[in-house]
Short mmCIF file of C-alpha atoms in Angstrom, two decimals:
data_model
loop_
_atom_site.label_atom_id
_atom_site.label_comp_id
_atom_site.label_asym_id
_atom_site.label_seq_id
_atom_site.Cartn_x
_atom_site.Cartn_y
_atom_site.Cartn_z
CA MET O 1 5.24 -135.37 -27.93
CA VAL O 2 2.29 -133.72 -26.18
CA HIS O 3 2.01 -129.95 -26.57
CA ALA O 4 3.84 -128.25 -23.71
CA HIS O 5 1.66 -125.15 -23.52
CA THR O 6 -0.91 -124.76 -20.74
CA ILE O 7 -4.32 -125.88 -21.94
CA SER O 8 -6.91 -123.19 -21.36
CA LEU O 9 -9.72 -125.09 -23.11
CA ARG O 10 -11.48 -121.74 -23.64
CA SER O 11 -13.34 -123.15 -26.60
CA LEU O 12 -14.68 -125.96 -24.44
CA GLU O 13 -15.51 -123.74 -21.50
CA SER O 14 -17.50 -121.43 -23.76
CA SER O 15 -19.44 -124.33 -25.26
CA SER O 16 -22.43 -126.21 -23.89
CA LEU O 17 -19.98 -128.76 -22.48
CA SER O 18 -19.30 -126.76 -19.35
CA SER O 19 -22.94 -125.93 -18.68
CA ASN O 20 -23.53 -125.86 -14.93
CA SER O 21 -26.96 -127.37 -15.50
CA PHE O 22 -25.56 -130.68 -16.78
CA VAL O 23 -26.19 -133.61 -14.43
CA PHE O 24 -25.48 -137.21 -15.38
CA ASP O 25 -28.54 -138.75 -13.71
CA GLY O 26 -29.82 -141.13 -16.37
CA THR O 27 -31.97 -138.58 -18.19
CA ASN O 28 -29.36 -138.28 -20.94
CA SER O 29 -26.74 -140.51 -22.57
CA ASP O 30 -23.99 -137.86 -22.87
CA ILE O 31 -21.42 -140.31 -21.54
CA ALA O 32 -18.55 -138.53 -23.30
CA ARG O 33 -19.34 -135.29 -21.47
CA GLN O 34 -19.51 -137.04 -18.09
CA LEU O 35 -16.17 -138.76 -18.75
CA TYR O 36 -14.64 -135.41 -19.75
CA ILE O 37 -15.85 -133.83 -16.49
CA ARG O 38 -14.55 -136.71 -14.36
CA HIS O 39 -11.20 -136.66 -16.24
CA LYS O 40 -10.79 -132.92 -15.62
CA THR O 41 -11.71 -133.48 -11.96
CA GLY O 42 -8.81 -135.91 -11.65
CA ASP O 43 -10.58 -139.27 -11.76
CA THR O 44 -8.69 -142.14 -13.38
CA ASP O 45 -9.35 -145.75 -14.35
CA ALA O 46 -7.60 -148.59 -16.14
CA LYS O 47 -7.12 -148.30 -19.87
CA VAL O 48 -9.59 -150.05 -22.14
CA THR O 49 -8.47 -153.45 -23.40
CA LEU O 50 -9.67 -153.87 -26.98
CA ASN O 51 -9.26 -156.84 -29.30
CA ALA O 52 -9.02 -154.30 -32.12
CA VAL O 53 -9.26 -150.51 -32.32
CA PRO O 54 -12.14 -149.51 -34.64
CA THR O 55 -11.00 -147.98 -37.92
CA ALA O 56 -13.20 -144.92 -37.35
CA VAL O 57 -11.51 -144.26 -33.99
CA ALA O 58 -7.99 -144.89 -35.34
CA ASN O 59 -8.57 -142.53 -38.28
CA ARG O 60 -9.98 -139.84 -36.01
CA LEU O 61 -6.92 -139.97 -33.75
CA SER O 62 -4.53 -140.26 -36.68
CA ASP O 63 -5.52 -136.75 -37.76
CA LEU O 64 -4.18 -135.60 -34.36
CA ASN O 65 -0.96 -137.63 -34.62
CA THR O 66 -1.92 -139.70 -31.60
CA GLN O 67 -2.98 -143.29 -30.92
CA PHE O 68 -5.74 -144.88 -28.89
CA SER O 69 -3.26 -146.63 -26.58
CA ASP O 70 -1.73 -143.25 -25.63
CA LEU O 71 -4.97 -141.92 -24.13
CA PRO O 72 -5.99 -142.29 -20.44
CA GLY O 73 -8.70 -144.85 -19.72
CA LEU O 74 -11.55 -142.35 -19.24
CA VAL O 75 -10.62 -140.52 -22.44
CA GLN O 76 -10.54 -143.82 -24.35
CA ARG O 77 -14.11 -144.56 -23.27
CA ALA O 78 -15.22 -141.05 -24.20
CA VAL O 79 -13.72 -141.33 -27.70
CA LEU O 80 -15.26 -144.77 -28.27
CA TRP O 81 -18.73 -143.66 -27.20
CA ASP O 82 -18.58 -140.33 -29.05
CA THR O 83 -17.53 -142.16 -32.24
CA GLY O 84 -20.42 -144.63 -31.88
CA PHE O 85 -19.00 -147.70 -30.11
CA ALA O 86 -19.67 -149.72 -26.96
CA LEU O 87 -17.88 -152.82 -25.63
CA SER O 88 -19.06 -156.43 -25.79
CA PRO O 89 -18.40 -158.86 -22.90
CA ALA O 90 -15.40 -160.13 -24.93
CA ASN O 91 -13.94 -156.59 -25.22
CA ASP O 92 -14.83 -156.23 -28.88
CA PRO O 93 -15.86 -152.73 -30.00
CA VAL O 94 -19.46 -152.86 -31.25
CA GLN O 95 -20.79 -150.30 -33.73
CA ILE O 96 -23.89 -148.37 -32.67
CA TRP O 97 -26.13 -146.52 -35.11
CA THR O 98 -28.64 -143.89 -33.97
CA MET O 99 -32.18 -143.69 -35.29
CA ASN O 100 -34.01 -140.65 -36.63
CA ASP O 101 -32.16 -137.47 -35.59
CA TYR O 102 -30.79 -138.77 -32.29
CA THR O 103 -27.10 -138.58 -31.35
CA MET O 104 -25.03 -140.67 -28.95
CA ALA O 105 -25.75 -137.99 -26.33
CA ASP O 106 -29.53 -138.41 -26.38
CA ILE O 107 -30.35 -142.08 -27.06
CA ALA O 108 -31.38 -142.55 -23.41
CA VAL O 109 -35.10 -143.41 -23.44
CA PRO O 110 -37.28 -141.24 -21.14
CA LYS O 111 -39.35 -143.00 -18.49
CA ASP O 112 -42.67 -141.71 -19.84
CA GLU O 113 -42.00 -143.35 -23.22
CA VAL O 114 -41.26 -146.69 -21.56
CA SER O 115 -44.36 -146.31 -19.39
CA GLY O 116 -46.40 -145.48 -22.49
CA GLU O 117 -45.59 -148.94 -23.87
CA GLY O 118 -47.20 -150.51 -20.80
CA CYS O 119 -44.00 -151.44 -18.95
CA THR O 120 -43.90 -151.40 -15.15
CA PHE O 121 -41.00 -150.29 -12.94
CA LYS O 122 -38.98 -151.12 -9.85
CA ASN O 123 -38.53 -147.87 -7.87
CA CYS O 124 -35.35 -147.42 -5.82
CA THR O 125 -34.46 -144.48 -3.57
CA GLN O 126 -30.98 -143.03 -4.13
CA PRO O 127 -28.74 -141.27 -1.58
CA ASN O 128 -29.82 -137.87 -2.98
CA ASP O 129 -33.48 -138.83 -2.30
CA GLU O 130 -34.19 -138.99 -6.05
CA LEU O 131 -35.76 -142.16 -7.42
CA ALA O 132 -34.02 -144.54 -9.79
CA TYR O 133 -36.24 -146.68 -12.02
CA TYR O 134 -35.67 -150.15 -13.50
CA THR O 135 -37.96 -152.04 -15.87
CA LEU O 136 -39.87 -154.72 -13.97
CA ILE O 137 -42.44 -156.21 -16.35
CA CYS O 138 -41.68 -155.39 -19.98
CA SER O 139 -41.59 -157.56 -23.10
CA GLY O 140 -38.84 -157.40 -25.69
CA ALA O 141 -41.29 -155.96 -28.23
CA GLN O 142 -42.32 -153.17 -25.84
CA MET O 143 -38.68 -152.38 -25.13
CA VAL O 144 -37.45 -152.08 -28.71
CA ASN O 145 -40.53 -150.04 -29.67
CA VAL O 146 -39.03 -147.10 -27.76
CA SER O 147 -35.37 -147.77 -28.56
CA ARG O 148 -33.41 -145.02 -30.29
CA CYS O 149 -30.38 -147.01 -31.44
CA VAL O 150 -29.21 -150.12 -33.29
CA ALA O 151 -26.19 -152.18 -32.17
CA ASP O 152 -24.22 -154.50 -34.40
CA THR O 153 -24.51 -158.20 -33.54
CA PHE O 154 -22.08 -159.66 -31.02
CA VAL O 155 -21.70 -162.81 -28.93
CA ASP O 156 -22.72 -162.83 -25.27
CA SER O 157 -22.21 -166.37 -23.93
CA ALA O 158 -24.27 -165.62 -20.80
CA ALA O 159 -27.17 -163.93 -22.60
CA THR O 160 -29.90 -166.32 -21.45
CA SER O 161 -28.70 -166.33 -17.85
CA TYR O 162 -28.04 -162.61 -17.47
CA LEU O 163 -30.03 -161.18 -14.56
CA GLY O 164 -29.88 -157.41 -15.20
CA SER O 165 -32.57 -154.96 -16.33
CA MET O 166 -32.73 -153.83 -19.96
CA TRP O 167 -33.67 -150.21 -19.13
CA SER O 168 -33.04 -147.93 -16.18
CA VAL O 169 -32.57 -144.29 -15.23
CA GLY O 170 -30.69 -142.88 -12.27
CA GLY O 171 -27.09 -142.33 -11.37
CA ASP O 172 -24.47 -140.74 -9.18
CA PRO O 173 -23.60 -137.29 -10.61
CA ASN O 174 -19.95 -138.09 -9.80
CA MET O 175 -19.89 -141.56 -11.34
CA VAL O 176 -17.45 -142.70 -14.03
CA PRO O 177 -19.73 -144.41 -16.58
CA TYR O 178 -18.96 -147.66 -18.39
CA ILE O 179 -20.08 -148.55 -21.93
CA ARG O 180 -20.82 -152.29 -21.48
CA LEU O 181 -23.09 -154.01 -24.00
CA ARG O 182 -25.11 -157.04 -22.91
CA ASP O 183 -27.57 -159.29 -24.73
CA HIS O 184 -30.81 -159.88 -22.79
CA SER O 185 -32.24 -163.09 -24.29
CA TRP O 186 -35.13 -165.12 -22.93
CA VAL O 187 -38.24 -167.11 -23.87
CA ASP O 188 -41.52 -165.82 -22.47
CA PRO O 189 -42.90 -168.71 -20.37
CA VAL O 190 -46.49 -167.73 -21.22
CA THR O 191 -46.38 -166.82 -24.93
CA GLU O 192 -43.26 -168.92 -25.69
CA VAL O 193 -42.00 -165.99 -27.80
CA SER O 194 -38.20 -165.61 -27.91
CA TYR O 195 -36.74 -162.15 -27.30
CA SER O 196 -33.27 -160.67 -27.62
CA VAL O 197 -32.68 -157.04 -26.65
CA TYR O 198 -29.27 -155.39 -26.59
CA ALA O 199 -28.59 -152.85 -23.83
CA VAL O 200 -25.71 -150.54 -22.88
CA HIS O 201 -24.98 -150.69 -19.14
CA THR O 202 -23.14 -147.72 -17.63
CA THR O 203 -22.14 -149.27 -14.31
CA SER O 204 -19.67 -152.03 -13.52
CA VAL O 205 -20.61 -155.71 -13.41
CA ALA O 206 -20.19 -155.70 -9.62
CA ASP O 207 -22.50 -152.69 -9.13
CA ASP O 208 -25.16 -153.71 -11.66
CA PRO O 209 -28.16 -155.02 -9.66
CA ALA O 210 -30.11 -158.09 -10.70
CA TRP O 211 -33.65 -157.83 -12.06
CA ASN O 212 -36.19 -156.66 -9.45
CA VAL O 213 -33.39 -155.70 -7.04
CA CYS O 214 -32.31 -152.20 -6.01
CA PRO O 215 -28.61 -151.21 -5.87
CA ALA O 216 -26.73 -152.57 -2.85
CA ASP O 217 -26.73 -150.47 0.34
CA ASP O 218 -29.39 -148.15 -1.10
CA GLY O 219 -26.81 -146.81 -3.54
CA TYR O 220 -27.23 -144.89 -6.77
CA GLY O 221 -28.86 -146.38 -9.83
CA ALA O 222 -27.38 -146.07 -13.31
CA LEU O 223 -28.41 -145.48 -16.90
CA THR O 224 -29.20 -148.49 -19.12
CA VAL O 225 -29.92 -147.87 -22.81
CA PRO O 226 -31.81 -150.52 -24.87
CA CYS O 227 -30.93 -150.94 -28.57
CA HIS O 228 -32.24 -152.94 -31.50
CA ARG O 229 -30.15 -155.76 -32.97
CA ARG O 230 -28.57 -155.04 -36.37
CA ASP O 231 -29.96 -158.29 -37.80
CA GLU O 232 -33.52 -157.00 -37.28
CA PHE O 233 -33.03 -154.67 -40.27
CA THR O 234 -32.28 -155.08 -43.96
CA ASP O 235 -29.38 -153.26 -45.58
CA LYS O 236 -31.90 -150.95 -47.22
CA GLU O 237 -33.45 -150.06 -43.86
CA MET O 238 -30.00 -149.45 -42.37
CA GLU O 239 -29.40 -146.70 -44.92
CA ALA O 240 -31.81 -144.56 -42.90
CA MET O 241 -29.73 -144.97 -39.73
CA HIS O 242 -27.08 -142.45 -38.68
CA THR O 243 -23.46 -143.57 -38.24
CA PRO O 244 -21.84 -141.39 -35.55
CA THR O 245 -18.58 -139.73 -36.58
CA GLY O 246 -17.84 -137.82 -33.38
CA SER O 247 -18.82 -134.44 -32.00
CA ALA O 248 -16.85 -131.24 -32.61
CA TRP O 249 -16.24 -130.48 -28.94
CA VAL O 250 -14.63 -133.89 -28.31
CA THR O 251 -12.34 -133.33 -31.29
CA THR O 252 -11.38 -129.91 -29.85
CA TRP O 253 -10.69 -131.48 -26.45
CA LEU O 254 -8.47 -134.16 -27.99
CA GLU O 255 -6.65 -131.65 -30.15
CA GLU O 256 -5.87 -129.25 -27.30
CA GLU O 257 -4.91 -131.84 -24.70
CA PHE O 258 -3.58 -134.89 -26.54
CA ALA O 259 -2.54 -133.96 -30.10
CA GLU O 260 1.17 -134.58 -30.75
CA ASP O 261 3.64 -132.56 -32.80
CA SER O 262 4.84 -134.21 -35.98
CA GLY O 263 8.48 -133.22 -35.27
CA PHE O 264 10.87 -135.04 -32.94
CA ASP O 265 13.41 -133.60 -30.49
CA THR O 266 16.62 -135.64 -30.84
CA MET O 267 17.64 -134.65 -27.30
CA LEU O 268 14.92 -136.99 -26.10
CA LEU O 269 16.83 -139.97 -27.48
CA ILE O 270 19.13 -140.20 -24.45
CA PRO O 271 16.42 -140.60 -21.77
CA ILE O 272 14.40 -142.82 -24.11
CA ILE O 273 17.33 -145.18 -24.70
CA LEU O 274 18.21 -145.26 -20.99
CA GLY O 275 14.59 -145.87 -20.09
CA ALA O 276 14.34 -148.67 -22.64
CA VAL O 277 17.42 -150.40 -21.23
CA VAL O 278 16.04 -150.20 -17.69
CA LEU O 279 12.65 -151.44 -18.89
CA ILE O 280 14.17 -154.41 -20.74
CA ILE O 281 16.10 -155.42 -17.62
CA ALA O 282 13.01 -155.04 -15.43
CA VAL O 283 10.82 -157.01 -17.84
CA GLY O 284 13.44 -159.76 -18.10
CA CYS O 285 13.68 -160.10 -14.32
CA GLY O 286 9.91 -159.95 -13.95
CA ARG O 287 9.35 -162.57 -16.64
CA TYR O 288 11.89 -164.91 -15.05
CA TYR O 289 10.22 -164.56 -11.65
CA TRP O 290 6.74 -164.93 -13.17
CA LYS O 291 7.66 -168.13 -15.01
CA ARG O 292 9.09 -169.66 -11.82
CA LYS O 293 6.02 -168.70 -9.84
CA GLN O 294 3.64 -169.87 -12.58
CA LYS O 295 5.32 -173.28 -12.71
CA SER O 296 5.11 -173.54 -8.93
CA ASP O 297 1.43 -172.56 -8.92
CA ILE O 298 0.58 -175.02 -11.70
CA ASP O 299 2.38 -177.87 -9.94
CA GLU O 300 0.55 -177.11 -6.71
CA THR O 301 -2.84 -176.86 -8.45
CA VAL O 302 -2.41 -180.14 -10.31
CA SER O 303 -1.29 -181.97 -7.21
CA THR O 304 -3.98 -180.65 -4.85
CA THR O 305 -7.02 -179.70 -6.93
CA CYS O 306 -7.12 -181.47 -10.26
CA ASP O 307 -6.22 -185.06 -9.38
CA LEU O 308 -8.71 -186.58 -11.79
CA THR O 309 -8.00 -190.15 -10.68
CA ALA O 310 -8.84 -189.90 -6.95
CA VAL O 311 -12.15 -191.23 -5.55
CA SER O 312 -14.75 -188.59 -4.72
CA PRO O 313 -15.61 -188.28 -1.01
CA GLN O 314 -19.24 -187.52 -1.90
CA TYR O 315 -20.05 -190.71 -3.81
CA THR O 316 -18.21 -193.77 -2.53
CA SER O 317 -20.67 -196.64 -2.86
CA GLU O 318 -20.30 -197.40 -6.57
CA SER O 319 -18.19 -196.38 -9.55
CA THR O 320 -21.28 -194.73 -11.01
CA VAL O 321 -24.02 -192.58 -9.54
CA PRO O 322 -27.75 -193.15 -10.25
CA LEU O 323 -29.33 -190.36 -12.25
CA PRO O 324 -32.39 -188.48 -10.89
CA LYS O 325 -35.77 -190.13 -11.09
CA TYR O 326 -37.55 -188.80 -14.18
CA ALA O 327 -41.26 -188.45 -14.74
CA ALA O 328 -42.78 -190.45 -17.58
CA THR O 329 -42.84 -187.44 -19.87
CA THR O 330 -39.14 -186.67 -19.48
CA PRO O 331 -37.26 -187.11 -22.78
CA ASP O 332 -34.91 -190.07 -22.92
CA HIS O 333 -32.13 -187.99 -24.44
CA THR O 334 -31.53 -186.27 -21.10
CA LEU O 335 -30.22 -189.49 -19.52
CA ARG O 336 -26.43 -189.87 -19.63
CA PRO O 337 -23.99 -192.35 -18.05
CA THR O 338 -21.41 -190.97 -15.63
CA VAL O 339 -18.01 -191.98 -14.29
CA MET O 340 -16.57 -190.74 -11.00
CA THR O 341 -13.69 -188.24 -10.65
CA THR O 342 -12.37 -186.24 -7.72
CA GLN O 343 -13.36 -183.32 -5.44
CA GLY O 344 -17.08 -184.15 -5.53
CA SER O 345 -17.36 -183.98 -9.33
CA PHE O 346 -17.63 -186.53 -12.10
CA LEU O 347 -16.27 -186.89 -15.61
CA SER O 348 -18.61 -187.91 -18.41
CA THR O 349 -17.54 -190.91 -20.45
CA ARG O 350 -16.46 -188.44 -23.10
CA GLY O 351 -13.90 -186.94 -20.70
CA GLY O 352 -14.97 -183.47 -21.79
CA TYR O 353 -13.90 -181.74 -18.60
CA GLU O 354 -10.33 -182.96 -18.15
CA SER O 355 -9.11 -179.39 -18.45
CA ALA O 356 -8.03 -176.37 -16.49
CA GLY O 357 -11.50 -174.95 -17.10
CA SER O 358 -13.16 -177.78 -15.19
CA CYS O 359 -10.70 -177.33 -12.32
CA ARG O 360 -11.65 -173.67 -12.02
CA THR O 361 -15.32 -174.63 -12.08
CA LEU O 362 -14.77 -177.15 -9.29
CA LYS O 363 -12.97 -174.55 -7.19
CA ILE O 364 -16.04 -172.31 -7.43
CA LEU O 365 -18.46 -175.12 -6.52
CA LEU O 366 -16.38 -176.59 -3.71
CA ASN O 367 -14.75 -173.51 -2.17
CA SER O 368 -17.42 -170.78 -2.40
CA GLN O 369 -18.61 -169.71 1.03
CA HIS O 370 -22.10 -169.21 -0.45
CA LEU O 371 -22.33 -172.85 -1.61
CA MET O 372 -20.64 -174.66 1.32
CA ASP O 373 -23.91 -175.81 2.93
CA LYS O 374 -26.08 -175.67 -0.18
CA ARG O 375 -25.13 -178.87 -2.04
CA MET O 376 -27.93 -181.37 -2.74
CA PRO O 377 -27.57 -185.02 -3.89
CA TYR O 378 -28.23 -184.95 -7.62
CA GLU O 379 -30.03 -188.30 -7.57
CA SER O 380 -32.68 -186.91 -5.16
CA ILE O 381 -34.13 -184.66 -7.88
CA MET O 382 -37.16 -185.86 -9.89
CA TYR O 383 -37.61 -184.05 -13.22
CA GLN O 384 -41.27 -183.43 -14.17
CA ARG O 385 -41.58 -181.07 -17.13
CA LEU O 386 -39.68 -178.44 -19.09
CA LEU O 387 -40.78 -174.84 -18.32
CA SER O 388 -38.61 -172.83 -20.71
CA LYS O 389 -35.63 -173.22 -22.98
CA GLY O 390 -33.10 -170.68 -24.26
CA SER O 391 -30.10 -170.70 -26.54
CA SER O 392 -27.81 -172.07 -23.84
CA GLY O 393 -29.96 -173.13 -20.89
CA GLU O 394 -33.31 -174.49 -19.78
CA VAL O 395 -35.59 -174.42 -16.70
CA TRP O 396 -37.39 -177.55 -15.38
CA LEU O 397 -40.15 -178.11 -12.85
CA CYS O 398 -38.92 -180.83 -10.46
CA LYS O 399 -39.62 -182.46 -7.09
CA HIS O 400 -37.30 -182.99 -4.13
CA ASN O 401 -38.49 -184.83 -1.03
CA GLY O 402 -42.10 -184.24 -2.06
CA GLN O 403 -41.70 -180.49 -2.59
CA GLN O 404 -41.87 -178.69 -5.92
CA ILE O 405 -38.72 -176.89 -7.01
CA ALA O 406 -37.41 -175.28 -10.17
CA ILE O 407 -34.00 -176.09 -11.56
CA LYS O 408 -31.94 -174.28 -14.16
CA ARG O 409 -29.22 -176.06 -16.13
CA LEU O 410 -27.24 -175.77 -19.35
CA LEU O 411 -28.52 -177.40 -22.52
CA GLN O 412 -27.63 -181.11 -22.58
CA ILE O 413 -25.38 -181.17 -25.63
CA LYS O 414 -22.62 -183.63 -26.49
CA GLN O 415 -19.68 -181.25 -26.19
CA GLN O 416 -20.35 -178.55 -23.59
CA LYS O 417 -17.60 -175.92 -23.46
CA ALA O 418 -15.71 -175.66 -20.17
CA GLU O 419 -15.96 -171.87 -20.21
CA SER O 420 -19.77 -172.09 -20.49
CA VAL O 421 -19.93 -174.38 -17.46
CA GLN O 422 -17.57 -172.08 -15.54
CA ALA O 423 -19.76 -169.07 -16.39
CA PHE O 424 -22.83 -171.01 -15.17
CA ALA O 425 -21.03 -171.88 -11.91
CA GLU O 426 -20.20 -168.20 -11.42
CA GLU O 427 -23.87 -167.33 -12.01
CA ILE O 428 -24.90 -169.92 -9.39
CA GLU O 429 -22.45 -168.45 -6.88
CA LEU O 430 -23.79 -164.94 -7.55
CA THR O 431 -27.42 -166.05 -7.16
CA ALA O 432 -26.59 -167.87 -3.92
CA SER O 433 -25.07 -164.66 -2.52
CA LEU O 434 -28.27 -162.64 -3.15
CA ASP O 435 -30.75 -162.37 -0.28
CA HIS O 436 -33.78 -160.21 -1.06
CA PRO O 437 -37.55 -160.71 -0.56
CA HIS O 438 -38.29 -159.69 -4.15
CA ILE O 439 -36.14 -162.25 -5.97
CA VAL O 440 -36.55 -166.00 -6.36
CA THR O 441 -34.89 -167.80 -3.45
CA PHE O 442 -31.81 -169.89 -4.18
CA VAL O 443 -32.14 -173.36 -2.62
CA SER O 444 -29.21 -175.51 -3.60
CA VAL O 445 -26.71 -176.66 -6.20
CA ALA O 446 -26.36 -180.23 -7.44
CA TRP O 447 -24.30 -182.21 -9.93
CA ASN O 448 -22.91 -185.63 -10.64
CA THR O 449 -21.06 -184.55 -13.77
CA LEU O 450 -20.24 -180.99 -14.70
CA ASN O 451 -22.50 -181.53 -17.72
CA ASN O 452 -25.37 -182.06 -15.24
CA LEU O 453 -24.66 -179.00 -13.06
CA VAL O 454 -28.00 -177.53 -11.91
CA MET O 455 -29.16 -174.57 -9.82
CA VAL O 456 -32.14 -175.35 -7.56
CA MET O 457 -34.64 -172.56 -6.83
CA GLU O 458 -38.01 -172.22 -5.17
#
């Protein structure tokens, strides 16, 4: 059980932790300290969902007779970061190593170092009248030249379509920081050089602005920390990197507030047993209700949304739809036959989208308020030439009604995963919702099969 005595935290208060000069404004990466301050202020957030607790974290907490799942959400994030971990988009803990003599508290890259590499910035005014800065024009090589950390490799299925900045400074002094890792991957359209830069984002997905866009409603910026990829280094080179083990003050905090006694009070058995009985009954009732509701929801969805045999209202003249007109230089392998399905979509002859994933994708495309009046006939697009190609997507120069447009689509592979198409549909919906003079204007969305889903831009 948790120690019953009142926690004075004198050792923490006398340390640099409680320094009144500390401000979490993007000039430092002391995320653990900011989370400690917000926790002591009374802020809360959901617990971290991990696919597996890192061994280093589990061992550190084991010495205190406590477990990761017992800690509040903010404390979980603090322990992960302080022990050298961030979270991938799939909720996997990713090991971070620091370079030279840097620690997890000071791997934030100063603006003058980024500027010294020749990078330019997007300047955004914050509510406190201080400026937040985001990288505007900066190559992957320039970015990693100033990086102070190395992150282990992880999978980011939306890496080539991610719209965020790979470096930024700024932040609300009262914010609760995240530790989200993203992979920024792209092919330079001029040099045709491929880049992949990992970056830790400290704000939520919803509050993270797109590239060349300031935070919504003139809000606060947030810290973004670029890191090298682990596969850029040999094992010999990695020996020079530092593996974080955790700072002494965080260990003291955990020990004084969350360490558990090794003994057990048998008098606690009665309320524990009673509580367990009540919980079992509640879970049983909840599970029964949930199963009934789930079955009802599934039946309704199948009957109203995913009737894959009904005729589409958008294409009624033939059982197939003509593909776009292609320029003479367009590769033949991009042409594919299509067969009609329902709700304005089509199934390929492979039937690769007869799944719940395709139904969710269709709901986004057909029900989004941002896409209602933005659908374009797919056959009206004329492909001209390929502009760029990434690991999962490509950008084409096209024509529509005599006007030049650019379209982005997924790679044309034989078995496209439904979750990849759904992620692309979500990206299209997000882009359609953005309205800013400094970003490329969204024009339309088009498809005849989900494999051929495209986003049309100026």
